[in-house]
PDB file of C-alpha atoms and ligand atoms in Angstrom:
ATOM      1  CA  MET A   1       0.000   0.000   0.000  1.00  0.00           C
ATOM      2  CA  THR A   2       2.523   2.647   1.113  1.00  0.00           C
ATOM      3  CA  GLU A   3       4.912   2.001  -1.775  1.00  0.00           C
ATOM      4  CA  THR A   4       2.213   2.783  -4.328  1.00  0.00           C
ATOM      5  CA  GLN A   5       0.447   5.534  -2.354  1.00  0.00           C
ATOM      6  CA  LYS A   6       0.185   8.844  -4.099  1.00  0.00           C
ATOM      7  CA  THR A   7       0.618  12.239  -2.454  1.00  0.00           C
ATOM      8  CA  ALA A   8      -1.163  15.482  -3.278  1.00  0.00           C
ATOM      9  CA  VAL A   9      -0.948  19.032  -1.972  1.00  0.00           C
ATOM     10  CA  ILE A  10      -4.213  20.953  -1.780  1.00  0.00           C
ATOM     11  CA  PHE A  11      -4.262  24.768  -1.611  1.00  0.00           C
ATOM     12  CA  GLY A  12      -7.214  26.730  -0.271  1.00  0.00           C
ATOM     13  CA  LEU A  13      -8.754  25.230   2.843  1.00  0.00           C
ATOM     14  CA  ALA A  14     -10.784  27.768   4.835  1.00  0.00           C
ATOM     15  CA  ASN A  15     -13.564  25.708   6.425  1.00  0.00           C
ATOM     16  CA  LYS A  16     -15.709  22.603   5.980  1.00  0.00           C
ATOM     17  CA  ARG A  17     -17.620  24.223   3.112  1.00  0.00           C
ATOM     18  CA  SER A  18     -14.444  24.870   1.112  1.00  0.00           C
ATOM     19  CA  ILE A  19     -14.230  23.163  -2.269  1.00  0.00           C
ATOM     20  CA  ALA A  20     -10.679  22.275  -1.182  1.00  0.00           C
ATOM     21  CA  TRP A  21     -12.166  20.266   1.692  1.00  0.00           C
ATOM     22  CA  ALA A  22     -14.586  18.372  -0.568  1.00  0.00           C
ATOM     23  CA  ILE A  23     -11.665  17.509  -2.855  1.00  0.00           C
ATOM     24  CA  ALA A  24      -9.523  16.451   0.132  1.00  0.00           C
ATOM     25  CA  GLN A  25     -12.215  14.047   1.308  1.00  0.00           C
ATOM     26  CA  LYS A  26     -12.604  12.409  -2.110  1.00  0.00           C
ATOM     27  CA  LEU A  27      -8.845  12.078  -2.594  1.00  0.00           C
ATOM     28  CA  GLN A  28      -8.431  10.608   0.899  1.00  0.00           C
ATOM     29  CA  GLN A  29     -11.185   8.077   0.158  1.00  0.00           C
ATOM     30  CA  ALA A  30      -9.313   7.177  -3.043  1.00  0.00           C
ATOM     31  CA  GLY A  31      -6.220   6.388  -0.937  1.00  0.00           C
ATOM     32  CA  TRP A  32      -4.174   9.575  -1.352  1.00  0.00           C
ATOM     33  CA  GLN A  33      -1.811  10.973   1.258  1.00  0.00           C
ATOM     34  CA  LEU A  34      -2.512  14.692   1.593  1.00  0.00           C
ATOM     35  CA  ALA A  35      -0.792  17.947   2.462  1.00  0.00           C
ATOM     36  CA  ILE A  36      -3.435  20.636   2.879  1.00  0.00           C
ATOM     37  CA  THR A  37      -2.645  24.346   3.056  1.00  0.00           C
ATOM     38  CA  TYR A  38      -4.481  27.269   4.616  1.00  0.00           C
ATOM     39  CA  GLN A  39      -3.666  30.944   4.141  1.00  0.00           C
ATOM     40  CA  ASN A  40      -2.756  32.266   7.580  1.00  0.00           C
ATOM     41  CA  GLU A  41      -3.033  32.113  11.391  1.00  0.00           C
ATOM     42  CA  ARG A  42      -6.622  33.333  11.233  1.00  0.00           C
ATOM     43  CA  LEU A  43      -7.674  30.155   9.418  1.00  0.00           C
ATOM     44  CA  GLU A  44      -5.210  27.829  11.168  1.00  0.00           C
ATOM     45  CA  GLN A  45      -7.362  26.475  14.012  1.00  0.00           C
ATOM     46  CA  GLU A  46     -10.381  25.655  11.863  1.00  0.00           C
ATOM     47  CA  ALA A  47      -8.155  24.058   9.211  1.00  0.00           C
ATOM     48  CA  LYS A  48      -6.221  21.969  11.736  1.00  0.00           C
ATOM     49  CA  ASP A  49      -9.424  20.743  13.408  1.00  0.00           C
ATOM     50  CA  LEU A  50     -10.618  19.437  10.032  1.00  0.00           C
ATOM     51  CA  ILE A  51      -7.272  17.988   8.935  1.00  0.00           C
ATOM     52  CA  THR A  52      -6.845  16.067  12.231  1.00  0.00           C
ATOM     53  CA  ASP A  53      -9.919  14.018  11.377  1.00  0.00           C
ATOM     54  CA  LEU A  54      -8.639  13.075   7.909  1.00  0.00           C
ATOM     55  CA  PRO A  55      -6.313  10.029   8.086  1.00  0.00           C
ATOM     56  CA  GLY A  56      -2.925  10.589   6.459  1.00  0.00           C
ATOM     57  CA  ALA A  57      -3.428  14.345   6.047  1.00  0.00           C
ATOM     58  CA  SER A  58      -1.147  17.124   7.333  1.00  0.00           C
ATOM     59  CA  GLY A  59      -1.676  20.882   7.454  1.00  0.00           C
ATOM     60  CA  PHE A  60       0.701  23.598   6.266  1.00  0.00           C
ATOM     61  CA  MET A  61       0.383  27.377   6.286  1.00  0.00           C
ATOM     62  CA  CYS A  62       0.997  29.006   2.893  1.00  0.00           C
ATOM     63  CA  ASP A  63      -0.088  32.358   1.542  1.00  0.00           C
ATOM     64  CA  VAL A  64       0.217  31.891  -2.225  1.00  0.00           C
ATOM     65  CA  SER A  65       0.788  35.615  -2.766  1.00  0.00           C
ATOM     66  CA  SER A  66       4.262  35.115  -1.226  1.00  0.00           C
ATOM     67  CA  ASP A  67       7.099  33.581  -3.275  1.00  0.00           C
ATOM     68  CA  GLU A  68       9.001  32.933  -0.036  1.00  0.00           C
ATOM     69  CA  GLN A  69       6.118  30.998   1.511  1.00  0.00           C
ATOM     70  CA  ILE A  70       5.685  28.916  -1.648  1.00  0.00           C
ATOM     71  CA  ALA A  71       9.423  28.105  -1.695  1.00  0.00           C
ATOM     72  CA  LYS A  72       9.374  27.170   2.021  1.00  0.00           C
ATOM     73  CA  LEU A  73       6.277  24.985   1.597  1.00  0.00           C
ATOM     74  CA  PHE A  74       7.729  22.987  -1.295  1.00  0.00           C
ATOM     75  CA  ALA A  75      11.039  22.557   0.562  1.00  0.00           C
ATOM     76  CA  ASP A  76       9.030  21.143   3.493  1.00  0.00           C
ATOM     77  CA  LEU A  77       6.976  18.918   1.167  1.00  0.00           C
ATOM     78  CA  LYS A  78      10.123  17.600  -0.487  1.00  0.00           C
ATOM     79  CA  GLU A  79      11.588  16.733   2.904  1.00  0.00           C
ATOM     80  CA  LYS A  80       8.418  15.078   4.223  1.00  0.00           C
ATOM     81  CA  TYR A  81       7.151  13.259   1.111  1.00  0.00           C
ATOM     82  CA  GLY A  82       9.998  13.261  -1.437  1.00  0.00           C
ATOM     83  CA  GLU A  83       7.638  12.995  -4.398  1.00  0.00           C
ATOM     84  CA  LEU A  84       4.272  14.536  -5.300  1.00  0.00           C
ATOM     85  CA  HIS A  85       1.682  13.205  -7.767  1.00  0.00           C
ATOM     86  CA  GLY A  86      -1.059  15.798  -7.444  1.00  0.00           C
ATOM     87  CA  VAL A  87      -1.645  19.508  -6.873  1.00  0.00           C
ATOM     88  CA  VAL A  88      -5.049  21.085  -6.234  1.00  0.00           C
ATOM     89  CA  HIS A  89      -5.322  24.873  -6.516  1.00  0.00           C
ATOM     90  CA  SER A  90      -8.592  26.111  -5.005  1.00  0.00           C
ATOM     91  CA  VAL A  91      -7.678  29.718  -4.309  1.00  0.00           C
ATOM     92  CA  ALA A  92      -9.168  33.006  -5.509  1.00  0.00           C
ATOM     93  CA  PHE A  93      -9.455  36.535  -4.208  1.00  0.00           C
ATOM     94  CA  ALA A  94     -10.638  39.914  -5.397  1.00  0.00           C
ATOM     95  CA  LEU A  95     -11.287  43.018  -3.304  1.00  0.00           C
ATOM     96  CA  ALA A  96     -14.888  43.039  -2.097  1.00  0.00           C
ATOM     97  CA  ASP A  97     -15.312  46.488  -3.695  1.00  0.00           C
ATOM     98  CA  ASP A  98     -14.486  44.982  -7.095  1.00  0.00           C
ATOM     99  CA  LEU A  99     -17.272  42.360  -6.789  1.00  0.00           C
ATOM    100  CA  LYS A 100     -19.987  44.964  -6.616  1.00  0.00           C
ATOM    101  CA  GLY A 101     -20.980  47.705  -9.003  1.00  0.00           C
ATOM    102  CA  GLU A 102     -19.548  47.983 -12.488  1.00  0.00           C
ATOM    103  CA  PHE A 103     -16.465  46.299 -13.980  1.00  0.00           C
ATOM    104  CA  VAL A 104     -15.514  49.598 -15.618  1.00  0.00           C
ATOM    105  CA  ASN A 105     -14.641  50.903 -12.144  1.00  0.00           C
ATOM    106  CA  THR A 106     -12.041  48.203 -11.396  1.00  0.00           C
ATOM    107  CA  SER A 107      -8.986  49.847  -9.831  1.00  0.00           C
ATOM    108  CA  ARG A 108      -5.419  49.121 -10.966  1.00  0.00           C
ATOM    109  CA  GLU A 109      -4.624  47.689  -7.528  1.00  0.00           C
ATOM    110  CA  GLY A 110      -7.818  45.592  -7.481  1.00  0.00           C
ATOM    111  CA  PHE A 111      -6.973  44.168 -10.901  1.00  0.00           C
ATOM    112  CA  ARG A 112      -3.432  43.384  -9.757  1.00  0.00           C
ATOM    113  CA  ILE A 113      -4.522  41.666  -6.539  1.00  0.00           C
ATOM    114  CA  ALA A 114      -7.186  39.528  -8.240  1.00  0.00           C
ATOM    115  CA  HIS A 115      -4.720  38.335 -10.874  1.00  0.00           C
ATOM    116  CA  ASP A 116      -1.830  37.860  -8.428  1.00  0.00           C
ATOM    117  CA  VAL A 117      -3.778  35.722  -5.956  1.00  0.00           C
ATOM    118  CA  SER A 118      -6.118  33.935  -8.376  1.00  0.00           C
ATOM    119  CA  VAL A 119      -3.933  33.400 -11.463  1.00  0.00           C
ATOM    120  CA  TYR A 120      -0.218  33.964 -10.894  1.00  0.00           C
ATOM    121  CA  SER A 121      -0.344  31.662  -7.855  1.00  0.00           C
ATOM    122  CA  LEU A 122      -1.186  28.712 -10.131  1.00  0.00           C
ATOM    123  CA  ILE A 123       1.886  29.414 -12.275  1.00  0.00           C
ATOM    124  CA  ALA A 124       4.138  29.784  -9.220  1.00  0.00           C
ATOM    125  CA  VAL A 125       2.800  26.607  -7.610  1.00  0.00           C
ATOM    126  CA  ALA A 126       3.059  24.596 -10.854  1.00  0.00           C
ATOM    127  CA  ARG A 127       6.687  25.679 -11.290  1.00  0.00           C
ATOM    128  CA  ALA A 128       7.579  24.759  -7.711  1.00  0.00           C
ATOM    129  CA  ALA A 129       5.718  21.424  -7.859  1.00  0.00           C
ATOM    130  CA  ALA A 130       7.115  20.143 -11.174  1.00  0.00           C
ATOM    131  CA  PRO A 131      10.575  19.144  -9.816  1.00  0.00           C
ATOM    132  CA  LEU A 132       8.793  17.112  -7.107  1.00  0.00           C
ATOM    133  CA  MET A 133       6.807  15.215  -9.760  1.00  0.00           C
ATOM    134  CA  PRO A 134       9.497  13.128 -11.542  1.00  0.00           C
ATOM    135  CA  SER A 135       6.954  10.379 -12.273  1.00  0.00           C
ATOM    136  CA  GLY A 136       4.408  12.838 -13.669  1.00  0.00           C
ATOM    137  CA  GLY A 137       1.096  13.770 -12.103  1.00  0.00           C
ATOM    138  CA  GLY A 138      -1.842  16.115 -12.222  1.00  0.00           C
ATOM    139  CA  ILE A 139      -2.641  19.721 -11.383  1.00  0.00           C
ATOM    140  CA  VAL A 140      -6.254  20.870 -10.982  1.00  0.00           C
ATOM    141  CA  THR A 141      -7.570  24.403 -10.473  1.00  0.00           C
ATOM    142  CA  MET A 142     -11.056  25.856 -10.014  1.00  0.00           C
ATOM    143  CA  THR A 143     -12.764  28.204 -12.453  1.00  0.00           C
ATOM    144  CA  TYR A 144     -16.239  29.605 -13.127  1.00  0.00           C
ATOM    145  CA  TYR A 145     -18.520  30.397 -16.090  1.00  0.00           C
ATOM    146  CA  GLY A 146     -18.000  34.146 -15.475  1.00  0.00           C
ATOM    147  CA  ALA A 147     -14.670  33.627 -17.314  1.00  0.00           C
ATOM    148  CA  GLU A 148     -16.549  33.232 -20.614  1.00  0.00           C
ATOM    149  CA  LYS A 149     -19.852  35.078 -20.268  1.00  0.00           C
ATOM    150  CA  VAL A 150     -20.759  38.151 -18.277  1.00  0.00           C
ATOM    151  CA  VAL A 151     -22.058  37.313 -14.817  1.00  0.00           C
ATOM    152  CA  PRO A 152     -23.154  40.601 -13.223  1.00  0.00           C
ATOM    153  CA  LYS A 153     -20.808  41.637 -10.372  1.00  0.00           C
ATOM    154  CA  TYR A 154     -18.328  38.821 -10.973  1.00  0.00           C
ATOM    155  CA  ASN A 155     -16.381  41.569 -12.741  1.00  0.00           C
ATOM    156  CA  VAL A 156     -12.591  41.380 -12.309  1.00  0.00           C
ATOM    157  CA  MET A 157     -12.844  37.760 -11.102  1.00  0.00           C
ATOM    158  CA  GLY A 158     -14.292  36.850 -14.502  1.00  0.00           C
ATOM    159  CA  VAL A 159     -11.306  38.396 -16.238  1.00  0.00           C
ATOM    160  CA  ALA A 160      -8.951  36.647 -13.799  1.00  0.00           C
ATOM    161  CA  LYS A 161     -10.676  33.283 -14.403  1.00  0.00           C
ATOM    162  CA  ALA A 162     -10.313  33.806 -18.178  1.00  0.00           C
ATOM    163  CA  ALA A 163      -6.575  34.313 -17.601  1.00  0.00           C
ATOM    164  CA  LEU A 164      -6.547  31.254 -15.331  1.00  0.00           C
ATOM    165  CA  GLU A 165      -8.141  29.060 -18.021  1.00  0.00           C
ATOM    166  CA  ALA A 166      -5.607  30.310 -20.584  1.00  0.00           C
ATOM    167  CA  SER A 167      -2.821  29.675 -18.045  1.00  0.00           C
ATOM    168  CA  VAL A 168      -4.041  26.083 -17.700  1.00  0.00           C
ATOM    169  CA  ARG A 169      -3.524  25.601 -21.456  1.00  0.00           C
ATOM    170  CA  TYR A 170      -0.029  27.145 -21.469  1.00  0.00           C
ATOM    171  CA  LEU A 171       1.006  25.177 -18.363  1.00  0.00           C
ATOM    172  CA  ALA A 172      -0.373  21.978 -19.925  1.00  0.00           C
ATOM    173  CA  ASN A 173       1.844  22.607 -22.964  1.00  0.00           C
ATOM    174  CA  ASP A 174       4.955  23.283 -20.840  1.00  0.00           C
ATOM    175  CA  LEU A 175       4.487  20.405 -18.414  1.00  0.00           C
ATOM    176  CA  GLY A 176       2.996  17.798 -20.768  1.00  0.00           C
ATOM    177  CA  PRO A 177       6.440  16.496 -21.814  1.00  0.00           C
ATOM    178  CA  LYS A 178       7.048  15.714 -18.105  1.00  0.00           C
ATOM    179  CA  SER A 179       3.725  13.772 -18.003  1.00  0.00           C
ATOM    180  CA  ILE A 180       2.211  16.458 -15.774  1.00  0.00           C
ATOM    181  CA  ARG A 181      -1.387  17.187 -16.747  1.00  0.00           C
ATOM    182  CA  VAL A 182      -3.045  20.531 -15.955  1.00  0.00           C
ATOM    183  CA  ASN A 183      -6.817  20.998 -15.944  1.00  0.00           C
ATOM    184  CA  ALA A 184      -9.535  23.292 -14.618  1.00  0.00           C
ATOM    185  CA  ILE A 185     -12.942  22.430 -13.198  1.00  0.00           C
ATOM    186  CA  SER A 186     -15.657  24.980 -13.960  1.00  0.00           C
ATOM    187  CA  ALA A 187     -18.063  24.522 -11.060  1.00  0.00           C
ATOM    188  CA  GLY A 188     -21.556  25.908 -10.788  1.00  0.00           C
ATOM    189  CA  PRO A 189     -22.186  28.292  -7.874  1.00  0.00           C
ATOM    190  CA  ILE A 190     -21.741  26.694  -4.436  1.00  0.00           C
ATOM    191  CA  LYS A 191     -22.392  28.231  -1.013  1.00  0.00           C
ATOM    192  CA  THR A 192     -18.803  28.469   0.257  1.00  0.00           C
ATOM    193  CA  LEU A 193     -17.261  31.057   2.577  1.00  0.00           C
ATOM    194  CA  ALA A 194     -15.966  32.899  -0.516  1.00  0.00           C
ATOM    195  CA  ALA A 195     -19.433  32.931  -2.091  1.00  0.00           C
ATOM    196  CA  ARG A 196     -21.320  33.835   1.064  1.00  0.00           C
ATOM    197  CA  GLY A 197     -19.994  37.398   1.002  1.00  0.00           C
ATOM    198  CA  ILE A 198     -21.818  37.906  -2.290  1.00  0.00           C
ATOM    199  CA  SER A 199     -25.144  39.721  -2.195  1.00  0.00           C
ATOM    200  CA  GLY A 200     -27.850  38.009  -4.245  1.00  0.00           C
ATOM    201  CA  LEU A 201     -26.181  34.589  -4.071  1.00  0.00           C
ATOM    202  CA  GLY A 202     -29.457  33.002  -2.958  1.00  0.00           C
ATOM    203  CA  GLU A 203     -31.289  34.272  -6.042  1.00  0.00           C
ATOM    204  CA  MET A 204     -28.390  33.193  -8.239  1.00  0.00           C
ATOM    205  CA  LEU A 205     -28.484  29.654  -6.881  1.00  0.00           C
ATOM    206  CA  LYS A 206     -32.236  29.538  -7.457  1.00  0.00           C
ATOM    207  CA  SER A 207     -32.085  30.708 -11.080  1.00  0.00           C
ATOM    208  CA  HIS A 208     -29.090  28.452 -11.754  1.00  0.00           C
ATOM    209  CA  ALA A 209     -31.038  25.439 -10.533  1.00  0.00           C
ATOM    210  CA  GLU A 210     -34.065  26.392 -12.658  1.00  0.00           C
ATOM    211  CA  ARG A 211     -32.078  26.789 -15.864  1.00  0.00           C
ATOM    212  CA  ALA A 212     -29.667  23.861 -15.505  1.00  0.00           C
ATOM    213  CA  PRO A 213     -30.726  20.628 -17.255  1.00  0.00           C
ATOM    214  CA  LEU A 214     -30.402  18.698 -13.983  1.00  0.00           C
ATOM    215  CA  LYS A 215     -32.764  21.219 -12.286  1.00  0.00           C
ATOM    216  CA  ARG A 216     -30.601  21.567  -9.203  1.00  0.00           C
ATOM    217  CA  ASN A 217     -27.322  23.072  -8.008  1.00  0.00           C
ATOM    218  CA  VAL A 218     -24.024  21.278  -7.939  1.00  0.00           C
ATOM    219  CA  ASP A 219     -22.657  19.846  -4.719  1.00  0.00           C
ATOM    220  CA  ALA A 220     -19.047  20.389  -3.547  1.00  0.00           C
ATOM    221  CA  ALA A 221     -18.710  16.592  -3.282  1.00  0.00           C
ATOM    222  CA  GLU A 222     -19.390  16.312  -7.033  1.00  0.00           C
ATOM    223  CA  VAL A 223     -16.575  18.757  -7.696  1.00  0.00           C
ATOM    224  CA  GLY A 224     -14.387  16.700  -5.341  1.00  0.00           C
ATOM    225  CA  ALA A 225     -15.168  13.517  -7.246  1.00  0.00           C
ATOM    226  CA  THR A 226     -14.273  15.172 -10.564  1.00  0.00           C
ATOM    227  CA  ALA A 227     -10.955  16.414  -9.163  1.00  0.00           C
ATOM    228  CA  ALA A 228     -10.195  12.889  -7.895  1.00  0.00           C
ATOM    229  CA  PHE A 229     -11.028  11.524 -11.358  1.00  0.00           C
ATOM    230  CA  LEU A 230      -8.784  14.062 -13.121  1.00  0.00           C
ATOM    231  CA  LEU A 231      -5.873  13.228 -10.779  1.00  0.00           C
ATOM    232  CA  SER A 232      -6.413   9.475 -11.173  1.00  0.00           C
ATOM    233  CA  ASP A 233      -5.219   7.227 -14.007  1.00  0.00           C
ATOM    234  CA  ALA A 234      -8.747   7.494 -15.436  1.00  0.00           C
ATOM    235  CA  GLY A 235      -7.860  11.073 -16.418  1.00  0.00           C
ATOM    236  CA  SER A 236      -4.527  10.140 -18.039  1.00  0.00           C
ATOM    237  CA  GLY A 237      -5.520  11.402 -21.504  1.00  0.00           C
ATOM    238  CA  ILE A 238      -6.899  14.766 -20.386  1.00  0.00           C
ATOM    239  CA  THR A 239      -4.829  17.942 -20.167  1.00  0.00           C
ATOM    240  CA  GLY A 240      -5.286  21.674 -20.772  1.00  0.00           C
ATOM    241  CA  GLU A 241      -9.045  21.215 -20.401  1.00  0.00           C
ATOM    242  CA  THR A 242     -11.823  23.042 -18.595  1.00  0.00           C
ATOM    243  CA  ILE A 243     -14.355  20.458 -17.378  1.00  0.00           C
ATOM    244  CA  TYR A 244     -17.818  21.684 -16.366  1.00  0.00           C
ATOM    245  CA  VAL A 245     -19.343  20.419 -13.144  1.00  0.00           C
ATOM    246  CA  ASP A 246     -22.386  22.666 -13.289  1.00  0.00           C
ATOM    247  CA  CYS A 247     -25.431  20.403 -13.732  1.00  0.00           C
ATOM    248  CA  GLY A 248     -25.273  21.323 -17.438  1.00  0.00           C
ATOM    249  CA  TYR A 249     -25.930  25.053 -16.980  1.00  0.00           C
ATOM    250  CA  ASN A 250     -23.301  26.095 -19.549  1.00  0.00           C
ATOM    251  CA  ILE A 251     -24.853  24.202 -22.482  1.00  0.00           C
ATOM    252  CA  MET A 252     -28.075  26.212 -22.487  1.00  0.00           C
ATOM    253  CA  GLY A 253     -28.694  28.982 -25.032  1.00  0.00           C
ATOM    254  CA  PHE A 254     -32.116  29.876 -23.766  1.00  0.00           C
TER     255      PHE A 254
HETATM  256  O1  0WE B   1     -14.989  32.656  -7.699  1.00  0.00           O
HETATM  257  C1  0WE B   1     -15.927  32.871  -6.958  1.00  0.00           C
HETATM  258  C2  0WE B   1     -15.765  33.775  -5.743  1.00  0.00           C
HETATM  259  C3  0WE B   1     -14.367  34.169  -5.471  1.00  0.00           C
HETATM  260  C4  0WE B   1     -14.218  35.327  -4.516  1.00  0.00           C
HETATM  261  C5  0WE B   1     -15.115  35.641  -3.504  1.00  0.00           C
HETATM  262  C6  0WE B   1     -14.880  36.723  -2.650  1.00  0.00           C
HETATM  263  C7  0WE B   1     -15.850  37.145  -1.598  1.00  0.00           C
HETATM  264  C8  0WE B   1     -15.170  37.880  -0.476  1.00  0.00           C
HETATM  265  C9  0WE B   1     -13.101  36.095  -4.654  1.00  0.00           C
HETATM  266  N1  0WE B   1     -12.844  37.155  -3.844  1.00  0.00           N
HETATM  267  C10 0WE B   1     -13.710  37.463  -2.855  1.00  0.00           C
HETATM  268  N2  0WE B   1     -13.407  38.529  -2.066  1.00  0.00           N
HETATM  269  C11 0WE B   1     -14.101  38.822  -0.951  1.00  0.00           C
HETATM  270  O2  0WE B   1     -13.809  39.823  -0.271  1.00  0.00           O
HETATM  271  N3  0WE B   1     -17.149  32.327  -7.236  1.00  0.00           N
HETATM  272  C12 0WE B   1     -17.313  31.528  -8.434  1.00  0.00           C
HETATM  273  C13 0WE B   1     -18.343  32.539  -6.402  1.00  0.00           C
HETATM  274  C14 0WE B   1     -19.033  33.754  -6.906  1.00  0.00           C
HETATM  275  O3  0WE B   1     -18.594  34.978  -6.579  1.00  0.00           O
HETATM  276  C15 0WE B   1     -19.424  35.907  -7.236  1.00  0.00           C
HETATM  277  C16 0WE B   1     -20.379  35.216  -7.964  1.00  0.00           C
HETATM  278  C17 0WE B   1     -20.144  33.835  -7.768  1.00  0.00           C
HETATM  279  C18 0WE B   1     -20.885  32.697  -8.360  1.00  0.00           C
HETATM  280  C19 0WE B   1     -19.378  37.295  -7.237  1.00  0.00           C
HETATM  281  C20 0WE B   1     -20.334  38.013  -7.960  1.00  0.00           C
HETATM  282  C21 0WE B   1     -21.276  37.330  -8.694  1.00  0.00           C
HETATM  283  C22 0WE B   1     -21.324  35.932  -8.704  1.00  0.00           C
END
């Protein structure tokens, strides 16, 4: 068992509603050993309480807006695990002011922060992880439909997610020769901590469920299962892709 066990690092645990947590649970059930990161001291206690109850999982603090913290984390991961087979990036941030009102009012600093935290971090993490993946592996990030079509108030996050999806394709091209696959999951709206700050989320969930072919909203566990699939051998032919886990919402024209 241990000689064939795979190890993944998961970025973006805030609480039990985090997509990162749903992915962690599915990967653990599939037999993975996990390193799970949280942003800072403020989130540490809640993260550690969750991680303690997940067999074979360890917690690490890492703010992905810091090159130093990313370097330190991967040095620690190399020492503890030697090799990695999976990376899950479930991190995004924009200033609250930029997720209300009009996109045309996005500030230079707000644009920079959204892209630094939500997009550049994937590139930095992929670069740091690749040397720890000599046998190949998978990288999965989270995106949203607002990358392709206008979702009112998603604003600068939509532009950042468009850049993230393009980054997935360029990373897939760079890392493919090392047998490292890079994909994005485009999830329908889910009531996470990040989404709860959004006014009108309730109405959005309702209209999403009405319009989606499956007539319901997606569950974080379904996103977790898709991430586990992409990181498994079953996903071995898939790279550079954005996979929808949205109850079919994106296929509708009217
Ligand atoms: O990607 C997201 C949300 C990401 C997010 C959320 C927040 C809230 C708190 C990024 N930064 C912040 N910053 C904060 O200060 N989603 C896909 C969920 C989401 O967010 C929206 C949505 C949906 C859906 C914002 C406006 C409209 C729809």
